[in-house]
Amino acid sequence: MGWMAWTLPSAIFFSTIGCMLVGMTIWELRSPSISRRGFIPLETSRGDRLFISLLSSAFIHLAFVGFTDFSLLVPLTIAIIWLLIVMKWG
Amino acid sequence: MLKPYTNKAWFLVLPVFLLVAFSAIIPLMTVVNYSIQDIFDINTRYFVGTEWYREILNDQRLIDSLVRQFLFSGAVLAIEIPLGIAVALMMPTRGIGSVASLIVLAVPLLVPLNVVGTIWQIFARADIGLFGWALNSLGVDYNYAANPVDAWFTVLLMDVWHWTSLVALLCYSGLRAIPDAYYQAARIDRASRWAVFRYIQLPKLKSVLLIGVLLRFMDSFMIYTEPFVLTGGGPGNSTTFLSQTLTKMAIGQFDIGPAGAFSIIYFLVILLLSWLFYTLMTRNDAK
């Protein structure tokens, strides 16, 4: 694994994503999700909403890193709140 | 009888997932690791956090080539998709003509990318190329090596020459799959040619057009070889697209960290746009 040049932050990042995917798989097996329409103008399943919130979280982070000098905790907090909103009402 | 719904069949996808993990996910994770470090060699690397991202997002070179890339992909889609549909509509449907036109259309797709670049590099030259020389003889001042507008025109023309066939072949197969009953019904209703196209052919072409738009978008957004061989990104930087800027940074200057950050941003943009195209084009199917 040495060639992959791991660092602690990136390991935590990928572990979190991995845990999310495993968690979603178990959740889906226990109770399969039903597609529905929330405030996003699309019919989405649980996995769709996770994808949408993760992708938008990436762009939220890029916007904060590129155009402001705020600490990374600010976009991270916004992204987590955004993820919860999308998963619940998206 | 309704069968019980189960998601367990998804586990059969695991072998493919492992293959994709090996060829795409692990390399992508490595690029993420590179993008947050300053790497000198395998043992000398320093964690720099988001510094490369900050630098890249404020790099005028990257922003310029991103704008150029959007212009190029937009132009490619705006020309090739309607042109491909038009060609498919005009192709003969039976007899030797259809076979001949299929072969002719397939030829550009068989030419390797760097050969396409070389063909056009010579073909469009103002001094010895047939195309460039003919234009200049007609009194048009054309030189793709010196004039950015001419360079853009040549790169676009080359891409249209190379890839319109793909859209045309996809549309042709889509058109052949429409049952004759639809056309008979249209004749009974005395539908105009435009109405047949708008209400029968275009809706039936939707699935192949989705593939066509996605393929052409992703391919044109990642274009590297052809403009690199044809213009080398010039004159100046006028035809330097994203992948060429990235290659210059990663291999030319060996700036692995910034190049990693650049790759991740590039990947996210492609992911977002492909998802948007796919969602917008399949949105009404689910209803």
mmCIF file with all atom_site columns, N, CA and C in Angstrom, chain B residues 104-169:
data_model
loop_
_atom_site.group_PDB
_atom_site.id
_atom_site.type_symbol
_atom_site.label_atom_id
_atom_site.label_alt_id
_atom_site.label_comp_id
_atom_site.label_asym_id
_atom_site.label_entity_id
_atom_site.label_seq_id
_atom_site.pdbx_PDB_ins_code
_atom_site.Cartn_x
_atom_site.Cartn_y
_atom_site.Cartn_z
_atom_site.occupancy
_atom_site.B_iso_or_equiv
_atom_site.pdbx_formal_charge
_atom_site.auth_seq_id
_atom_site.auth_comp_id
_atom_site.auth_asym_id
_atom_site.auth_atom_id
_atom_site.pdbx_PDB_model_num
ATOM 1   N N  . VAL B 1 104 ? -18.919 3.494  -45.581 1.00 0.00 ? 104 VAL B N  1
ATOM 2   C CA . VAL B 1 104 ? -18.296 4.816  -45.693 1.00 0.00 ? 104 VAL B CA 1
ATOM 3   C C  . VAL B 1 104 ? -18.328 5.534  -44.339 1.00 0.00 ? 104 VAL B C  1
ATOM 4   N N  . LEU B 1 105 ? -19.476 5.417  -43.653 1.00 0.00 ? 105 LEU B N  1
ATOM 5   C CA . LEU B 1 105 ? -19.590 6.092  -42.355 1.00 0.00 ? 105 LEU B CA 1
ATOM 6   C C  . LEU B 1 105 ? -18.661 5.477  -41.314 1.00 0.00 ? 105 LEU B C  1
ATOM 7   N N  . ALA B 1 106 ? -18.423 4.167  -41.418 1.00 0.00 ? 106 ALA B N  1
ATOM 8   C CA . ALA B 1 106 ? -17.611 3.510  -40.392 1.00 0.00 ? 106 ALA B CA 1
ATOM 9   C C  . ALA B 1 106 ? -16.127 3.835  -40.547 1.00 0.00 ? 106 ALA B C  1
ATOM 10  N N  . VAL B 1 107 ? -15.711 4.243  -41.754 1.00 0.00 ? 107 VAL B N  1
ATOM 11  C CA . VAL B 1 107 ? -14.273 4.437  -42.007 1.00 0.00 ? 107 VAL B CA 1
ATOM 12  C C  . VAL B 1 107 ? -13.619 5.437  -41.031 1.00 0.00 ? 107 VAL B C  1
ATOM 13  N N  . PRO B 1 108 ? -14.182 6.649  -40.846 1.00 0.00 ? 108 PRO B N  1
ATOM 14  C CA . PRO B 1 108 ? -13.491 7.582  -39.929 1.00 0.00 ? 108 PRO B CA 1
ATOM 15  C C  . PRO B 1 108 ? -13.341 7.019  -38.518 1.00 0.00 ? 108 PRO B C  1
ATOM 16  N N  . LEU B 1 109 ? -14.299 6.173  -38.094 1.00 0.00 ? 109 LEU B N  1
ATOM 17  C CA . LEU B 1 109 ? -14.241 5.632  -36.734 1.00 0.00 ? 109 LEU B CA 1
ATOM 18  C C  . LEU B 1 109 ? -13.100 4.646  -36.562 1.00 0.00 ? 109 LEU B C  1
ATOM 19  N N  . LEU B 1 110 ? -12.611 4.092  -37.693 1.00 0.00 ? 110 LEU B N  1
ATOM 20  C CA . LEU B 1 110 ? -11.552 3.083  -37.610 1.00 0.00 ? 110 LEU B CA 1
ATOM 21  C C  . LEU B 1 110 ? -10.162 3.702  -37.565 1.00 0.00 ? 110 LEU B C  1
ATOM 22  N N  . VAL B 1 111 ? -10.071 5.012  -37.857 1.00 0.00 ? 111 VAL B N  1
ATOM 23  C CA . VAL B 1 111 ? -8.750  5.652  -37.926 1.00 0.00 ? 111 VAL B CA 1
ATOM 24  C C  . VAL B 1 111 ? -8.279  5.977  -36.511 1.00 0.00 ? 111 VAL B C  1
ATOM 25  N N  . PRO B 1 112 ? -7.068  5.573  -36.133 1.00 0.00 ? 112 PRO B N  1
ATOM 26  C CA . PRO B 1 112 ? -6.557  5.895  -34.792 1.00 0.00 ? 112 PRO B CA 1
ATOM 27  C C  . PRO B 1 112 ? -6.463  7.405  -34.576 1.00 0.00 ? 112 PRO B C  1
ATOM 28  N N  . LEU B 1 113 ? -6.601  7.816  -33.299 1.00 0.00 ? 113 LEU B N  1
ATOM 29  C CA . LEU B 1 113 ? -6.699  9.240  -32.982 1.00 0.00 ? 113 LEU B CA 1
ATOM 30  C C  . LEU B 1 113 ? -5.501  10.040 -33.477 1.00 0.00 ? 113 LEU B C  1
ATOM 31  N N  . ASN B 1 114 ? -4.290  9.506  -33.277 1.00 0.00 ? 114 ASN B N  1
ATOM 32  C CA . ASN B 1 114 ? -3.123  10.298 -33.673 1.00 0.00 ? 114 ASN B CA 1
ATOM 33  C C  . ASN B 1 114 ? -3.000  10.387 -35.196 1.00 0.00 ? 114 ASN B C  1
ATOM 34  N N  . VAL B 1 115 ? -3.533  9.341  -35.899 1.00 0.00 ? 115 VAL B N  1
ATOM 35  C CA . VAL B 1 115 ? -3.518  9.398  -37.362 1.00 0.00 ? 115 VAL B CA 1
ATOM 36  C C  . VAL B 1 115 ? -4.512  10.455 -37.853 1.00 0.00 ? 115 VAL B C  1
ATOM 37  N N  . VAL B 1 116 ? -5.679  10.553 -37.179 1.00 0.00 ? 116 VAL B N  1
ATOM 38  C CA . VAL B 1 116 ? -6.633  11.614 -37.530 1.00 0.00 ? 116 VAL B CA 1
ATOM 39  C C  . VAL B 1 116 ? -5.948  12.970 -37.423 1.00 0.00 ? 116 VAL B C  1
ATOM 40  N N  . GLY B 1 117 ? -5.236  13.165 -36.300 1.00 0.00 ? 117 GLY B N  1
ATOM 41  C CA . GLY B 1 117 ? -4.524  14.422 -36.112 1.00 0.00 ? 117 GLY B CA 1
ATOM 42  C C  . GLY B 1 117 ? -3.527  14.681 -37.225 1.00 0.00 ? 117 GLY B C  1
ATOM 43  N N  . THR B 1 118 ? -2.766  13.654 -37.589 1.00 0.00 ? 118 THR B N  1
ATOM 44  C CA . THR B 1 118 ? -1.747  13.822 -38.633 1.00 0.00 ? 118 THR B CA 1
ATOM 45  C C  . THR B 1 118 ? -2.386  14.105 -39.993 1.00 0.00 ? 118 THR B C  1
ATOM 46  N N  . ILE B 1 119 ? -3.460  13.352 -40.300 1.00 0.00 ? 119 ILE B N  1
ATOM 47  C CA . ILE B 1 119 ? -4.157  13.572 -41.581 1.00 0.00 ? 119 ILE B CA 1
ATOM 48  C C  . ILE B 1 119 ? -4.550  15.042 -41.712 1.00 0.00 ? 119 ILE B C  1
ATOM 49  N N  . TRP B 1 120 ? -5.192  15.563 -40.658 1.00 0.00 ? 120 TRP B N  1
ATOM 50  C CA . TRP B 1 120 ? -5.688  16.943 -40.733 1.00 0.00 ? 120 TRP B CA 1
ATOM 51  C C  . TRP B 1 120 ? -4.560  17.952 -40.640 1.00 0.00 ? 120 TRP B C  1
ATOM 52  N N  . GLN B 1 121 ? -3.498  17.566 -39.949 1.00 0.00 ? 121 GLN B N  1
ATOM 53  C CA . GLN B 1 121 ? -2.345  18.468 -39.835 1.00 0.00 ? 121 GLN B CA 1
ATOM 54  C C  . GLN B 1 121 ? -1.775  18.755 -41.217 1.00 0.00 ? 121 GLN B C  1
ATOM 55  N N  . ILE B 1 122 ? -1.745  17.720 -42.058 1.00 0.00 ? 122 ILE B N  1
ATOM 56  C CA . ILE B 1 122 ? -1.216  17.905 -43.410 1.00 0.00 ? 122 ILE B CA 1
ATOM 57  C C  . ILE B 1 122 ? -2.300  18.448 -44.342 1.00 0.00 ? 122 ILE B C  1
ATOM 58  N N  . PHE B 1 123 ? -3.505  17.860 -44.253 1.00 0.00 ? 123 PHE B N  1
ATOM 59  C CA . PHE B 1 123 ? -4.621  18.225 -45.117 1.00 0.00 ? 123 PHE B CA 1
ATOM 60  C C  . PHE B 1 123 ? -4.935  19.722 -45.038 1.00 0.00 ? 123 PHE B C  1
ATOM 61  N N  . ALA B 1 124 ? -4.807  20.303 -43.815 1.00 0.00 ? 124 ALA B N  1
ATOM 62  C CA . ALA B 1 124 ? -5.226  21.687 -43.629 1.00 0.00 ? 124 ALA B CA 1
ATOM 63  C C  . ALA B 1 124 ? -4.080  22.684 -43.773 1.00 0.00 ? 124 ALA B C  1
ATOM 64  N N  . ARG B 1 125 ? -2.871  22.193 -44.058 1.00 0.00 ? 125 ARG B N  1
ATOM 65  C CA . ARG B 1 125 ? -1.741  23.135 -44.173 1.00 0.00 ? 125 ARG B CA 1
ATOM 66  C C  . ARG B 1 125 ? -1.926  24.072 -45.361 1.00 0.00 ? 125 ARG B C  1
ATOM 67  N N  . ALA B 1 126 ? -1.592  25.338 -45.138 1.00 0.00 ? 126 ALA B N  1
ATOM 68  C CA . ALA B 1 126 ? -1.847  26.340 -46.179 1.00 0.00 ? 126 ALA B CA 1
ATOM 69  C C  . ALA B 1 126 ? -0.901  26.174 -47.363 1.00 0.00 ? 126 ALA B C  1
ATOM 70  N N  . ASP B 1 127 ? 0.300   25.614 -47.135 1.00 0.00 ? 127 ASP B N  1
ATOM 71  C CA . ASP B 1 127 ? 1.263   25.537 -48.247 1.00 0.00 ? 127 ASP B CA 1
ATOM 72  C C  . ASP B 1 127 ? 1.139   24.249 -49.061 1.00 0.00 ? 127 ASP B C  1
ATOM 73  N N  . ILE B 1 128 ? 1.032   23.093 -48.380 1.00 0.00 ? 128 ILE B N  1
ATOM 74  C CA . ILE B 1 128 ? 1.013   21.845 -49.152 1.00 0.00 ? 128 ILE B CA 1
ATOM 75  C C  . ILE B 1 128 ? -0.280  21.055 -48.982 1.00 0.00 ? 128 ILE B C  1
ATOM 76  N N  . GLY B 1 129 ? -1.133  21.405 -48.009 1.00 0.00 ? 129 GLY B N  1
ATOM 77  C CA . GLY B 1 129 ? -2.344  20.622 -47.754 1.00 0.00 ? 129 GLY B CA 1
ATOM 78  C C  . GLY B 1 129 ? -3.434  20.953 -48.760 1.00 0.00 ? 129 GLY B C  1
ATOM 79  N N  . LEU B 1 130 ? -4.154  19.923 -49.182 1.00 0.00 ? 130 LEU B N  1
ATOM 80  C CA . LEU B 1 130 ? -5.190  20.127 -50.191 1.00 0.00 ? 130 LEU B CA 1
ATOM 81  C C  . LEU B 1 130 ? -6.246  21.111 -49.713 1.00 0.00 ? 130 LEU B C  1
ATOM 82  N N  . PHE B 1 131 ? -6.720  20.923 -48.485 1.00 0.00 ? 131 PHE B N  1
ATOM 83  C CA . PHE B 1 131 ? -7.794  21.747 -47.948 1.00 0.00 ? 131 PHE B CA 1
ATOM 84  C C  . PHE B 1 131 ? -7.340  23.194 -47.733 1.00 0.00 ? 131 PHE B C  1
ATOM 85  N N  . GLY B 1 132 ? -6.200  23.349 -47.042 1.00 0.00 ? 132 GLY B N  1
ATOM 86  C CA . GLY B 1 132 ? -5.687  24.686 -46.755 1.00 0.00 ? 132 GLY B CA 1
ATOM 87  C C  . GLY B 1 132 ? -5.312  25.427 -48.027 1.00 0.00 ? 132 GLY B C  1
ATOM 88  N N  . TRP B 1 133 ? -4.666  24.725 -48.922 1.00 0.00 ? 133 TRP B N  1
ATOM 89  C CA . TRP B 1 133 ? -4.235  25.351 -50.173 1.00 0.00 ? 133 TRP B CA 1
ATOM 90  C C  . TRP B 1 133 ? -5.455  25.784 -50.989 1.00 0.00 ? 133 TRP B C  1
ATOM 91  N N  . ALA B 1 134 ? -6.491  24.890 -51.050 1.00 0.00 ? 134 ALA B N  1
ATOM 92  C CA . ALA B 1 134 ? -7.693  25.213 -51.823 1.00 0.00 ? 134 ALA B CA 1
ATOM 93  C C  . ALA B 1 134 ? -8.375  26.450 -51.256 1.00 0.00 ? 134 ALA B C  1
ATOM 94  N N  . LEU B 1 135 ? -8.484  26.515 -49.918 1.00 0.00 ? 135 LEU B N  1
ATOM 95  C CA . LEU B 1 135 ? -9.126  27.682 -49.298 1.00 0.00 ? 135 LEU B CA 1
ATOM 96  C C  . LEU B 1 135 ? -8.363  28.958 -49.650 1.00 0.00 ? 135 LEU B C  1
ATOM 97  N N  . ASN B 1 136 ? -7.027  28.895 -49.536 1.00 0.00 ? 136 ASN B N  1
ATOM 98  C CA . ASN B 1 136 ? -6.224  30.082 -49.834 1.00 0.00 ? 136 ASN B CA 1
ATOM 99  C C  . ASN B 1 136 ? -6.325  30.473 -51.305 1.00 0.00 ? 136 ASN B C  1
ATOM 100 N N  . SER B 1 137 ? -6.413  29.450 -52.189 1.00 0.00 ? 137 SER B N  1
ATOM 101 C CA . SER B 1 137 ? -6.539  29.746 -53.614 1.00 0.00 ? 137 SER B CA 1
ATOM 102 C C  . SER B 1 137 ? -7.869  30.409 -53.920 1.00 0.00 ? 137 SER B C  1
ATOM 103 N N  . LEU B 1 138 ? -8.884  30.095 -53.093 1.00 0.00 ? 138 LEU B N  1
ATOM 104 C CA . LEU B 1 138 ? -10.194 30.716 -53.303 1.00 0.00 ? 138 LEU B CA 1
ATOM 105 C C  . LEU B 1 138 ? -10.238 32.140 -52.737 1.00 0.00 ? 138 LEU B C  1
ATOM 106 N N  . GLY B 1 139 ? -9.120  32.573 -52.159 1.00 0.00 ? 139 GLY B N  1
ATOM 107 C CA . GLY B 1 139 ? -9.055  33.943 -51.655 1.00 0.00 ? 139 GLY B CA 1
ATOM 108 C C  . GLY B 1 139 ? -9.356  34.056 -50.167 1.00 0.00 ? 139 GLY B C  1
ATOM 109 N N  . VAL B 1 140 ? -9.562  32.905 -49.476 1.00 0.00 ? 140 VAL B N  1
ATOM 110 C CA . VAL B 1 140 ? -9.793  32.951 -48.027 1.00 0.00 ? 140 VAL B CA 1
ATOM 111 C C  . VAL B 1 140 ? -8.433  32.929 -47.341 1.00 0.00 ? 140 VAL B C  1
ATOM 112 N N  . ASP B 1 141 ? -8.225  33.898 -46.441 1.00 0.00 ? 141 ASP B N  1
ATOM 113 C CA . ASP B 1 141 ? -6.960  33.937 -45.726 1.00 0.00 ? 141 ASP B CA 1
ATOM 114 C C  . ASP B 1 141 ? -7.024  32.934 -44.577 1.00 0.00 ? 141 ASP B C  1
ATOM 115 N N  . TYR B 1 142 ? -6.473  31.729 -44.794 1.00 0.00 ? 142 TYR B N  1
ATOM 116 C CA . TYR B 1 142 ? -6.620  30.642 -43.824 1.00 0.00 ? 142 TYR B CA 1
ATOM 117 C C  . TYR B 1 142 ? -5.270  30.070 -43.463 1.00 0.00 ? 142 TYR B C  1
ATOM 118 N N  . ASN B 1 143 ? -4.951  30.089 -42.163 1.00 0.00 ? 143 ASN B N  1
ATOM 119 C CA . ASN B 1 143 ? -3.712  29.478 -41.689 1.00 0.00 ? 143 ASN B CA 1
ATOM 120 C C  . ASN B 1 143 ? -3.905  29.052 -40.238 1.00 0.00 ? 143 ASN B C  1
ATOM 121 N N  . TYR B 1 144 ? -4.113  27.739 -40.025 1.00 0.00 ? 144 TYR B N  1
ATOM 122 C CA . TYR B 1 144 ? -4.465  27.286 -38.670 1.00 0.00 ? 144 TYR B CA 1
ATOM 123 C C  . TYR B 1 144 ? -3.296  27.371 -37.704 1.00 0.00 ? 144 TYR B C  1
ATOM 124 N N  . ALA B 1 145 ? -2.079  27.499 -38.231 1.00 0.00 ? 145 ALA B N  1
ATOM 125 C CA . ALA B 1 145 ? -0.924  27.560 -37.339 1.00 0.00 ? 145 ALA B CA 1
ATOM 126 C C  . ALA B 1 145 ? -0.702  28.963 -36.785 1.00 0.00 ? 145 ALA B C  1
ATOM 127 N N  . ALA B 1 146 ? -1.336  29.965 -37.392 1.00 0.00 ? 146 ALA B N  1
ATOM 128 C CA . ALA B 1 146 ? -1.095  31.333 -36.961 1.00 0.00 ? 146 ALA B CA 1
ATOM 129 C C  . ALA B 1 146 ? -2.350  32.018 -36.421 1.00 0.00 ? 146 ALA B C  1
ATOM 130 N N  . ASN B 1 147 ? -3.527  31.607 -36.908 1.00 0.00 ? 147 ASN B N  1
ATOM 131 C CA . ASN B 1 147 ? -4.748  32.315 -36.548 1.00 0.00 ? 147 ASN B CA 1
ATOM 132 C C  . ASN B 1 147 ? -5.611  31.451 -35.622 1.00 0.00 ? 147 ASN B C  1
ATOM 133 N N  . PRO B 1 148 ? -5.903  31.925 -34.391 1.00 0.00 ? 148 PRO B N  1
ATOM 134 C CA . PRO B 1 148 ? -6.689  31.111 -33.451 1.00 0.00 ? 148 PRO B CA 1
ATOM 135 C C  . PRO B 1 148 ? -8.061  30.705 -33.998 1.00 0.00 ? 148 PRO B C  1
ATOM 136 N N  . VAL B 1 149 ? -8.733  31.611 -34.707 1.00 0.00 ? 149 VAL B N  1
ATOM 137 C CA . VAL B 1 149 ? -10.061 31.289 -35.237 1.00 0.00 ? 149 VAL B CA 1
ATOM 138 C C  . VAL B 1 149 ? -9.952  30.125 -36.222 1.00 0.00 ? 149 VAL B C  1
ATOM 139 N N  . ASP B 1 150 ? -8.940  30.184 -37.096 1.00 0.00 ? 150 ASP B N  1
ATOM 140 C CA . ASP B 1 150 ? -8.735  29.101 -38.058 1.00 0.00 ? 150 ASP B CA 1
ATOM 141 C C  . ASP B 1 150 ? -8.395  27.798 -37.338 1.00 0.00 ? 150 ASP B C  1
ATOM 142 N N  . ALA B 1 151 ? -7.601  27.903 -36.262 1.00 0.00 ? 151 ALA B N  1
ATOM 143 C CA . ALA B 1 151 ? -7.220  26.703 -35.519 1.00 0.00 ? 151 ALA B CA 1
ATOM 144 C C  . ALA B 1 151 ? -8.462  26.053 -34.908 1.00 0.00 ? 151 ALA B C  1
ATOM 145 N N  . TRP B 1 152 ? -9.326  26.870 -34.309 1.00 0.00 ? 152 TRP B N  1
ATOM 146 C CA . TRP B 1 152 ? -10.578 26.354 -33.738 1.00 0.00 ? 152 TRP B CA 1
ATOM 147 C C  . TRP B 1 152 ? -11.429 25.707 -34.817 1.00 0.00 ? 152 TRP B C  1
ATOM 148 N N  . PHE B 1 153 ? -11.549 26.408 -35.930 1.00 0.00 ? 153 PHE B N  1
ATOM 149 C CA . PHE B 1 153 ? -12.347 25.885 -37.044 1.00 0.00 ? 153 PHE B CA 1
ATOM 150 C C  . PHE B 1 153 ? -11.825 24.516 -37.465 1.00 0.00 ? 153 PHE B C  1
ATOM 151 N N  . THR B 1 154 ? -10.503 24.385 -37.581 1.00 0.00 ? 154 THR B N  1
ATOM 152 C CA . THR B 1 154 ? -9.912  23.125 -38.034 1.00 0.00 ? 154 THR B CA 1
ATOM 153 C C  . THR B 1 154 ? -10.123 22.014 -37.004 1.00 0.00 ? 154 THR B C  1
ATOM 154 N N  . VAL B 1 155 ? -9.915  22.332 -35.721 1.00 0.00 ? 155 VAL B N  1
ATOM 155 C CA . VAL B 1 155 ? -10.086 21.304 -34.685 1.00 0.00 ? 155 VAL B CA 1
ATOM 156 C C  . VAL B 1 155 ? -11.542 20.824 -34.664 1.00 0.00 ? 155 VAL B C  1
ATOM 157 N N  . LEU B 1 156 ? -12.488 21.781 -34.770 1.00 0.00 ? 156 LEU B N  1
ATOM 158 C CA . LEU B 1 156 ? -13.907 21.400 -34.770 1.00 0.00 ? 156 LEU B CA 1
ATOM 159 C C  . LEU B 1 156 ? -14.246 20.559 -35.998 1.00 0.00 ? 156 LEU B C  1
ATOM 160 N N  . LEU B 1 157 ? -13.744 21.012 -37.157 1.00 0.00 ? 157 LEU B N  1
ATOM 161 C CA . LEU B 1 157 ? -14.026 20.291 -38.409 1.00 0.00 ? 157 LEU B CA 1
ATOM 162 C C  . LEU B 1 157 ? -13.485 18.861 -38.320 1.00 0.00 ? 157 LEU B C  1
ATOM 163 N N  . MET B 1 158 ? -12.289 18.736 -37.741 1.00 0.00 ? 158 MET B N  1
ATOM 164 C CA . MET B 1 158 ? -11.680 17.416 -37.592 1.00 0.00 ? 158 MET B CA 1
ATOM 165 C C  . MET B 1 158 ? -12.539 16.528 -36.697 1.00 0.00 ? 158 MET B C  1
ATOM 166 N N  . ASP B 1 159 ? -13.023 17.099 -35.583 1.00 0.00 ? 159 ASP B N  1
ATOM 167 C CA . ASP B 1 159 ? -13.835 16.296 -34.671 1.00 0.00 ? 159 ASP B CA 1
ATOM 168 C C  . ASP B 1 159 ? -15.163 15.901 -35.329 1.00 0.00 ? 159 ASP B C  1
ATOM 169 N N  . VAL B 1 160 ? -15.741 16.842 -36.072 1.00 0.00 ? 160 VAL B N  1
ATOM 170 C CA . VAL B 1 160 ? -17.005 16.550 -36.776 1.00 0.00 ? 160 VAL B CA 1
ATOM 171 C C  . VAL B 1 160 ? -16.773 15.441 -37.798 1.00 0.00 ? 160 VAL B C  1
ATOM 172 N N  . TRP B 1 161 ? -15.670 15.551 -38.536 1.00 0.00 ? 161 TRP B N  1
ATOM 173 C CA . TRP B 1 161 ? -15.342 14.519 -39.528 1.00 0.00 ? 161 TRP B CA 1
ATOM 174 C C  . TRP B 1 161 ? -15.179 13.160 -38.859 1.00 0.00 ? 161 TRP B C  1
ATOM 175 N N  . HIS B 1 162 ? -14.529 13.168 -37.695 1.00 0.00 ? 162 HIS B N  1
ATOM 176 C CA . HIS B 1 162 ? -14.192 11.914 -37.048 1.00 0.00 ? 162 HIS B CA 1
ATOM 177 C C  . HIS B 1 162 ? -15.396 11.261 -36.374 1.00 0.00 ? 162 HIS B C  1
ATOM 178 N N  . TRP B 1 163 ? -16.246 12.043 -35.723 1.00 0.00 ? 163 TRP B N  1
ATOM 179 C CA . TRP B 1 163 ? -17.218 11.455 -34.802 1.00 0.00 ? 163 TRP B CA 1
ATOM 180 C C  . TRP B 1 163 ? -18.674 11.585 -35.199 1.00 0.00 ? 163 TRP B C  1
ATOM 181 N N  . THR B 1 164 ? -18.997 12.402 -36.217 1.00 0.00 ? 164 THR B N  1
ATOM 182 C CA . THR B 1 164 ? -20.410 12.498 -36.609 1.00 0.00 ? 164 THR B CA 1
ATOM 183 C C  . THR B 1 164 ? -20.927 11.128 -37.020 1.00 0.00 ? 164 THR B C  1
ATOM 184 N N  . SER B 1 165 ? -20.052 10.317 -37.654 1.00 0.00 ? 165 SER B N  1
ATOM 185 C CA . SER B 1 165 ? -20.440 8.962  -38.069 1.00 0.00 ? 165 SER B CA 1
ATOM 186 C C  . SER B 1 165 ? -20.999 8.159  -36.911 1.00 0.00 ? 165 SER B C  1
ATOM 187 N N  . LEU B 1 166 ? -20.396 8.308  -35.738 1.00 0.00 ? 166 LEU B N  1
ATOM 188 C CA . LEU B 1 166 ? -20.852 7.531  -34.589 1.00 0.00 ? 166 LEU B CA 1
ATOM 189 C C  . LEU B 1 166 ? -22.308 7.855  -34.275 1.00 0.00 ? 166 LEU B C  1
ATOM 190 N N  . VAL B 1 167 ? -22.608 9.178  -34.219 1.00 0.00 ? 167 VAL B N  1
ATOM 191 C CA . VAL B 1 167 ? -23.985 9.603  -33.947 1.00 0.00 ? 167 VAL B CA 1
ATOM 192 C C  . VAL B 1 167 ? -24.905 9.110  -35.064 1.00 0.00 ? 167 VAL B C  1
ATOM 193 N N  . ALA B 1 168 ? -24.428 9.240  -36.314 1.00 0.00 ? 168 ALA B N  1
ATOM 194 C CA . ALA B 1 168 ? -25.257 8.827  -37.455 1.00 0.00 ? 168 ALA B CA 1
ATOM 195 C C  . ALA B 1 168 ? -25.544 7.327  -37.395 1.00 0.00 ? 168 ALA B C  1
ATOM 196 N N  . LEU B 1 169 ? -24.532 6.519  -37.094 1.00 0.00 ? 169 LEU B N  1
ATOM 197 C CA . LEU B 1 169 ? -24.743 5.063  -37.041 1.00 0.00 ? 169 LEU B CA 1
ATOM 198 C C  . LEU B 1 169 ? -25.697 4.691  -35.901 1.00 0.00 ? 169 LEU B C  1
#
